[in-house]
Coordinates of C-alpha atoms and ligand atoms in Angstrom, one line a residue:
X1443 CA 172.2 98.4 98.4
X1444 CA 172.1 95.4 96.3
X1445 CA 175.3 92.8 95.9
X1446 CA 177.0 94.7 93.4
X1447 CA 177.9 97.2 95.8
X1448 CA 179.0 94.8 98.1
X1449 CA 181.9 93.7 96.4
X1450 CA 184.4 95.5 94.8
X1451 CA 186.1 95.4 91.9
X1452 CA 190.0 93.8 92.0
X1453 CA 192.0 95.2 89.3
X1454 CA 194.8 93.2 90.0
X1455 CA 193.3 89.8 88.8
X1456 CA 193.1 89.1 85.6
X1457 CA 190.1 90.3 83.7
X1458 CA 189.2 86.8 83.3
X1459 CA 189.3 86.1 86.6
X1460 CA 186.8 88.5 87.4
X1461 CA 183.3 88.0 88.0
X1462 CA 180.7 90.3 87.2
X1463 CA 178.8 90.1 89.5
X1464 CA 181.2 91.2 92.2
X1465 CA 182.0 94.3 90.3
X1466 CA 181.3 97.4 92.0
X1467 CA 181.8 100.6 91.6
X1468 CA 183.0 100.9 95.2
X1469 CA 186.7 100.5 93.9
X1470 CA 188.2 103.3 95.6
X1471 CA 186.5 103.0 98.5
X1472 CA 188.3 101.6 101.8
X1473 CA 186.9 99.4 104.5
X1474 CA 183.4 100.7 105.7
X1475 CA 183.3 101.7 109.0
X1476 CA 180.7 99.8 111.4
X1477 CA 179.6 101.7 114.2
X1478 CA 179.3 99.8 117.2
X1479 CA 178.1 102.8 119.5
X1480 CA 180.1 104.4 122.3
X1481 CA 182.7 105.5 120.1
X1482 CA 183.5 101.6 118.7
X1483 CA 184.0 101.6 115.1
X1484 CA 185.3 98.5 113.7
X1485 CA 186.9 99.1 110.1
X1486 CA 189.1 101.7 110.8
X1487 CA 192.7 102.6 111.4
X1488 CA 192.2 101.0 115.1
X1489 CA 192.5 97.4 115.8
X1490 CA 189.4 96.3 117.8
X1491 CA 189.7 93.3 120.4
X1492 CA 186.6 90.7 120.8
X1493 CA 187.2 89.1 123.5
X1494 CA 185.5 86.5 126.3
X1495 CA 184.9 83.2 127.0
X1496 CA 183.4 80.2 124.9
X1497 CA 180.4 79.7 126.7
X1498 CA 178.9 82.1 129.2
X1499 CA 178.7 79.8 132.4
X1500 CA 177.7 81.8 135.3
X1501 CA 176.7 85.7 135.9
X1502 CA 180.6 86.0 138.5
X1503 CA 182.4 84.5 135.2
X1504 CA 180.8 86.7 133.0
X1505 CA 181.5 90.0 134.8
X1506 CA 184.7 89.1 136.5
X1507 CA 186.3 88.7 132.5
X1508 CA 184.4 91.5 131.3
X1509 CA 186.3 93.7 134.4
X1510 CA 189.7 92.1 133.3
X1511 CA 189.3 93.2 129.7
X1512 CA 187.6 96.2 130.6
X1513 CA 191.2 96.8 132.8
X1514 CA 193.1 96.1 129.3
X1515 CA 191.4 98.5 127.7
X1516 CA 189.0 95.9 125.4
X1517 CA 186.0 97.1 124.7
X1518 CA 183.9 94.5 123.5
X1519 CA 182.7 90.8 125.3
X1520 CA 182.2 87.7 123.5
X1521 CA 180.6 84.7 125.2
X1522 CA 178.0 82.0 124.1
X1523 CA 174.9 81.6 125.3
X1524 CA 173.3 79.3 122.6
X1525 CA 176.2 76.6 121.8
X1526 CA 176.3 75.3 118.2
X1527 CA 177.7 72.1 119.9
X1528 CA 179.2 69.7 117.8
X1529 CA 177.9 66.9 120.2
X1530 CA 174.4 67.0 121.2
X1531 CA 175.2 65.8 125.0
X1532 CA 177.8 68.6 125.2
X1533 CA 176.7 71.6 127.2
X1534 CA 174.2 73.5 125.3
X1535 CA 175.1 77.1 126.7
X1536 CA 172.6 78.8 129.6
X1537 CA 170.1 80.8 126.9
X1538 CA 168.5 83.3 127.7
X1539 CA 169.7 83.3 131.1
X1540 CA 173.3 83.7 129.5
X1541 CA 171.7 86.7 128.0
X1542 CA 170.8 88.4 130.9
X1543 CA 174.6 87.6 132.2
X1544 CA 176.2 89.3 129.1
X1545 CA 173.6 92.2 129.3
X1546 CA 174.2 92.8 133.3
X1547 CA 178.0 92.7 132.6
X1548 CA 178.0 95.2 130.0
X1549 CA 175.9 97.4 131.9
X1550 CA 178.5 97.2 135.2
X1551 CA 181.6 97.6 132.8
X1552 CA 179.9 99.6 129.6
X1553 CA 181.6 96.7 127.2
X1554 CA 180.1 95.9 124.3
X1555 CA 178.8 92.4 124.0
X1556 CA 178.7 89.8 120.9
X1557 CA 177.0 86.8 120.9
X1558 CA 176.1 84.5 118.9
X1559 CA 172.4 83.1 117.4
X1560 CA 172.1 79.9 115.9
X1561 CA 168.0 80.2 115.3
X1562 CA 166.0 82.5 113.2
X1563 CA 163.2 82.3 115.7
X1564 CA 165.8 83.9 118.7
X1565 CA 167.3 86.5 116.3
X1566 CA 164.5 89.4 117.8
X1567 CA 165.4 88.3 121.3
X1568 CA 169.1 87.9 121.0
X1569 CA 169.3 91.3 119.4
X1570 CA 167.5 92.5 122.6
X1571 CA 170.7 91.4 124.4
X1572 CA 173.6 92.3 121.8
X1573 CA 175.2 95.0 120.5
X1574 CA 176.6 92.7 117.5
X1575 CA 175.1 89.7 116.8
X1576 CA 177.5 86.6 115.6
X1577 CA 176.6 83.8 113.1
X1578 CA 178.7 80.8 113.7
X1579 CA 180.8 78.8 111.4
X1580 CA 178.3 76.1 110.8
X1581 CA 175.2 78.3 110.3
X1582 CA 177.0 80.6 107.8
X1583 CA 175.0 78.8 105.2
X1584 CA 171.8 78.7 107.1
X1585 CA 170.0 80.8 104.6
X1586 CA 166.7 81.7 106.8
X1587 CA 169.4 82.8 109.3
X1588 CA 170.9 85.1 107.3
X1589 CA 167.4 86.5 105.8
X1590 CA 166.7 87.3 109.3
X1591 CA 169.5 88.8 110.6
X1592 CA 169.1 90.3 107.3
X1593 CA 166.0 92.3 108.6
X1594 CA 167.8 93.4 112.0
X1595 CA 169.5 96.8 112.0
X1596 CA 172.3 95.3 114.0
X1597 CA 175.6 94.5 113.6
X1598 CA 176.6 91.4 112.3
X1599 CA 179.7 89.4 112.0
X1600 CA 179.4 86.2 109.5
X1601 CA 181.9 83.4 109.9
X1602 CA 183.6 81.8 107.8
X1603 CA 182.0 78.3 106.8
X1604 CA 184.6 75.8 107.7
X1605 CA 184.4 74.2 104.0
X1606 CA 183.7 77.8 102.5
X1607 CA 185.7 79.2 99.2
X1608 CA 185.9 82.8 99.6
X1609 CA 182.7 83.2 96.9
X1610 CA 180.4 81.1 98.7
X1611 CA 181.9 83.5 102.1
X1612 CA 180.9 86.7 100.3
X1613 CA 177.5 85.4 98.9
X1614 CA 176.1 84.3 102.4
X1615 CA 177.6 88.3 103.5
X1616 CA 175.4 89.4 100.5
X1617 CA 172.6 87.3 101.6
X1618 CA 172.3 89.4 104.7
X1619 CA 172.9 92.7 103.1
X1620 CA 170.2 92.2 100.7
X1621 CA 167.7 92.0 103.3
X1622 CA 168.9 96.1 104.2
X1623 CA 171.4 95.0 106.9
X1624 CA 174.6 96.2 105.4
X1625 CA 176.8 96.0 108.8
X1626 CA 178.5 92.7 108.3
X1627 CA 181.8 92.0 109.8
X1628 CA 183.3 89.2 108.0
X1629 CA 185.6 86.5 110.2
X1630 CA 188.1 84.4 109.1
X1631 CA 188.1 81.5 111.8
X1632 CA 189.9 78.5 110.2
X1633 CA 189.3 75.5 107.4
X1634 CA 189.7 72.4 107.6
X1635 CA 192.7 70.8 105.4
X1636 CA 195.0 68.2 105.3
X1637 CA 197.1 69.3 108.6
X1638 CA 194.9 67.2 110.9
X1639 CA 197.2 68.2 113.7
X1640 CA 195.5 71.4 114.9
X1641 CA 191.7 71.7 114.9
X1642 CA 191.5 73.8 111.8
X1643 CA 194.5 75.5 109.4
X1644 CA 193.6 79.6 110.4
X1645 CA 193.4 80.8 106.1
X1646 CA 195.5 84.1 106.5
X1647 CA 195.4 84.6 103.3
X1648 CA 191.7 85.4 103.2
X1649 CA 192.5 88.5 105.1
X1650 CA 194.4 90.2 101.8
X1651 CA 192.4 88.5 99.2
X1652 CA 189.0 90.0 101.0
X1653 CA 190.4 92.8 101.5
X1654 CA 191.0 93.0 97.9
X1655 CA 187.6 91.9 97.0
X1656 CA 185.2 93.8 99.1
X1657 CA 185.0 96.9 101.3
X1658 CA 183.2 95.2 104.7
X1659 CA 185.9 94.7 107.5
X1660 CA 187.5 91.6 108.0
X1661 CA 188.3 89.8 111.6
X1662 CA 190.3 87.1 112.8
X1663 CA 189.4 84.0 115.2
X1664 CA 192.9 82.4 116.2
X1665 CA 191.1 80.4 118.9
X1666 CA 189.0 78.4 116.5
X1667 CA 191.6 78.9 113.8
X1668 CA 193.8 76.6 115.9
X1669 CA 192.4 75.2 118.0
X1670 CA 195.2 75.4 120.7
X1671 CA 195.8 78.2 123.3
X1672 CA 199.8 78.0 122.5
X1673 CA 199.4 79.7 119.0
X1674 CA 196.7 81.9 119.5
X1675 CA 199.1 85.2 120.4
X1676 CA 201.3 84.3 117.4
X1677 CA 198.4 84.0 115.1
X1678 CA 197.3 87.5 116.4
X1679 CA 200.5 89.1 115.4
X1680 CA 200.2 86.9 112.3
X1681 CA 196.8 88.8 111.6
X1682 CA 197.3 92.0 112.7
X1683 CA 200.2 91.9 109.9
X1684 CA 197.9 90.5 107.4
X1685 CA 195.6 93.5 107.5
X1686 CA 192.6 92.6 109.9
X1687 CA 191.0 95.0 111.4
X1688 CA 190.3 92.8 114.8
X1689 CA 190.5 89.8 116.9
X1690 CA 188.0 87.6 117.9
X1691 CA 189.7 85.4 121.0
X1692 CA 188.7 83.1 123.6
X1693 CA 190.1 83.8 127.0
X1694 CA 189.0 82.4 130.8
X1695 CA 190.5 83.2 134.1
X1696 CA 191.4 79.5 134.3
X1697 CA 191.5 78.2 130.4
X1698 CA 191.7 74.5 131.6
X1699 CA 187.6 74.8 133.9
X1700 CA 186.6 76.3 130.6
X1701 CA 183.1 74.3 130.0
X1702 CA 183.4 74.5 126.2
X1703 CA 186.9 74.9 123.8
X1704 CA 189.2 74.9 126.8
X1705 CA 192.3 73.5 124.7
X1706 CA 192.2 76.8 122.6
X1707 CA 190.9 79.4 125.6
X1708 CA 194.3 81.8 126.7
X1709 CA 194.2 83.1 130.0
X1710 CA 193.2 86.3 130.6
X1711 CA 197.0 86.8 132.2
X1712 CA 198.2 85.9 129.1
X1713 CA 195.8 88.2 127.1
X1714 CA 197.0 91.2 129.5
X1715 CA 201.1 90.3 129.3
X1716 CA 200.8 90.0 125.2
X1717 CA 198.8 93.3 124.7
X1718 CA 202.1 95.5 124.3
X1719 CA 203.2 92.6 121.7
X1720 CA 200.1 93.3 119.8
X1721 CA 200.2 96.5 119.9
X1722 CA 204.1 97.1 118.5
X1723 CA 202.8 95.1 115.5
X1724 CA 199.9 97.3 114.9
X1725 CA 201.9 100.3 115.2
X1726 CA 204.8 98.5 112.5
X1727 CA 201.4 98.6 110.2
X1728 CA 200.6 101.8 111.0
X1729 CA 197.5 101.1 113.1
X1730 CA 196.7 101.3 117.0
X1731 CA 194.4 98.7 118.9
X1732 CA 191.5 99.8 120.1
X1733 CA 191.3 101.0 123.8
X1734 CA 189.3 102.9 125.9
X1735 CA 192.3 105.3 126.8
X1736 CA 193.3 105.8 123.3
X1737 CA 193.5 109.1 121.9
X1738 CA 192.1 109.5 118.6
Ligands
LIG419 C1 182.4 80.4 119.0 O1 182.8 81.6 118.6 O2 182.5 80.0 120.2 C2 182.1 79.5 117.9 C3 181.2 78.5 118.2 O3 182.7 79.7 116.8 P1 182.7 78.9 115.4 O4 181.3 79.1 114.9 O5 183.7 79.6 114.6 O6 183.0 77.5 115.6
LIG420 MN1 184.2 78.5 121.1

């Protein structure tokens, strides 16, 4: 599959306002289905949940949120083992012994796990680990990153650079996919603009305008996107009405001991009490979220 598959077609812009080279004759296709395993699909009528902690600090912290979420009905784990710190003398994230963590705790509670990489040289061992592999807002440009992941057969969901236009978003998505790889998960996880008081401005309105433009599922990050833990149920109603097709969201049994992003981490008792909310908004757009006790 080559990039003009990738990218379909959107008849309602102007003809001018086309490009070409997006075309695709993919028009009438809806969002492709990515197959997690297990009966995880993200792209489909169901609402999946990503959830975790920043960082992965410590094999009890690990399993202990993978059990809560596993109690709500989540079925997938995020937590970071390599940190794409924006500091070099903040913590780093454990490595490959974070790995091992995440692996252990999905083998005790049968979650799925995400995670990101940040070097081409760790994407064969990190995919040992993962069942989706995450490239981070500042690598989304990392070109031999991309290539590599390109050559895995794994999942992969590309953030959004945090100075990206929606063009230079899709091109590093076809970047992977031209290597072969054609599960990419797009995220939308905040931009920086001129509202310098949150963290980052979360773009909602590259959830329609994707959607739109190409066929590959699209996620949200409110936890980046804001940057504070207040807003991070809102902006998951917010994008649940938009269209997304799942969360990505930072949670900690204790938000504030969080070693990385603890202004923006919910706790995972707020994560349980705002599930019904979520769910009431998917069903208002005619979708479910994604639980273990759903029925199809
Ligand atoms: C993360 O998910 O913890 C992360 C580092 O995200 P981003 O790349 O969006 O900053
Ligand atoms: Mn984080």
């Amino acid at each position: 599959m080559g990039h003009e598959h990738i990218i379909k077609e959107n008849t309602a812009m102007p003809a001018a306002a086309r490009q070409r080279k997006y075309a695709s004759d993919s028009i009438e296709q809806d969002t492709t289905i990515i197959d997690i395993g297990d009966g995880v699909k993200i792209g489909g009528n169901r609402i999946v949940i990503m959830a975790g902690p920043c960082s992965v600090e410590s094999e009890e912290q690990i399993i202990s949120i993978a059990q809560e979420l596993r109690s709500m009905g989540i079925r997938i784990l995020r937590g970071g083992a390599y940190k794409p710190r924006t500091s070099p003398y903040d913590f780093q994230g454990l490595g490959e012994e974070g790995l091992e963590y995440l692996k252990y705790a999905s083998r005790l509670t049968g979650l799925k796990i995400i995670t990101e990489v940040i070097d081409p040289r760790n994407v064969e061992l990190v995919t040992n680990f993962a069942d989706i592999l995450q490239i981070g807002t500042r690598s989304m440009q990392n070109y031999p990153l991309l290539r590599e992941v390109g050559k895995s057969r794994m999942p992969v969901l590309l953030k959004r650079g945090m100075s990206a236009t929606y063009k230079e978003f899709l091109l590093a998505a076809e970047y992977i996919m031209v290597g072969g790889n054609e599960k990419v998960i797009l995220c939308e996880r905040g931009i920086r603009t001129l509202i310098n008081e949150l963290r980052f401005t979360l773009d909602l309105n590259a959830v329609p305008y994707l959607k739109q433009r190409t066929h590959l599922p699209i996620i949200v990050d409110p936890s980046h996107g804001t940057g504070s833990a207040s807003l991070v149920i809102d902006m998951s109603k917010a994008a649940i009405a938009c269209g997304a097709d799942g969360l990505l969201i930072e949670t900690h049994p204790h938000p504030q001991e969080s070693k990385s992003d603890a202004a923006q981490t919910i706790s995972t008792d707020e994560l349980k009490k705002s599930m019904p909310g979520l769910a009431r908004i998917a069903q208002a757009v005619g979708r479910k979220i994604d639980g273990d006790n759903n029925a199809d």
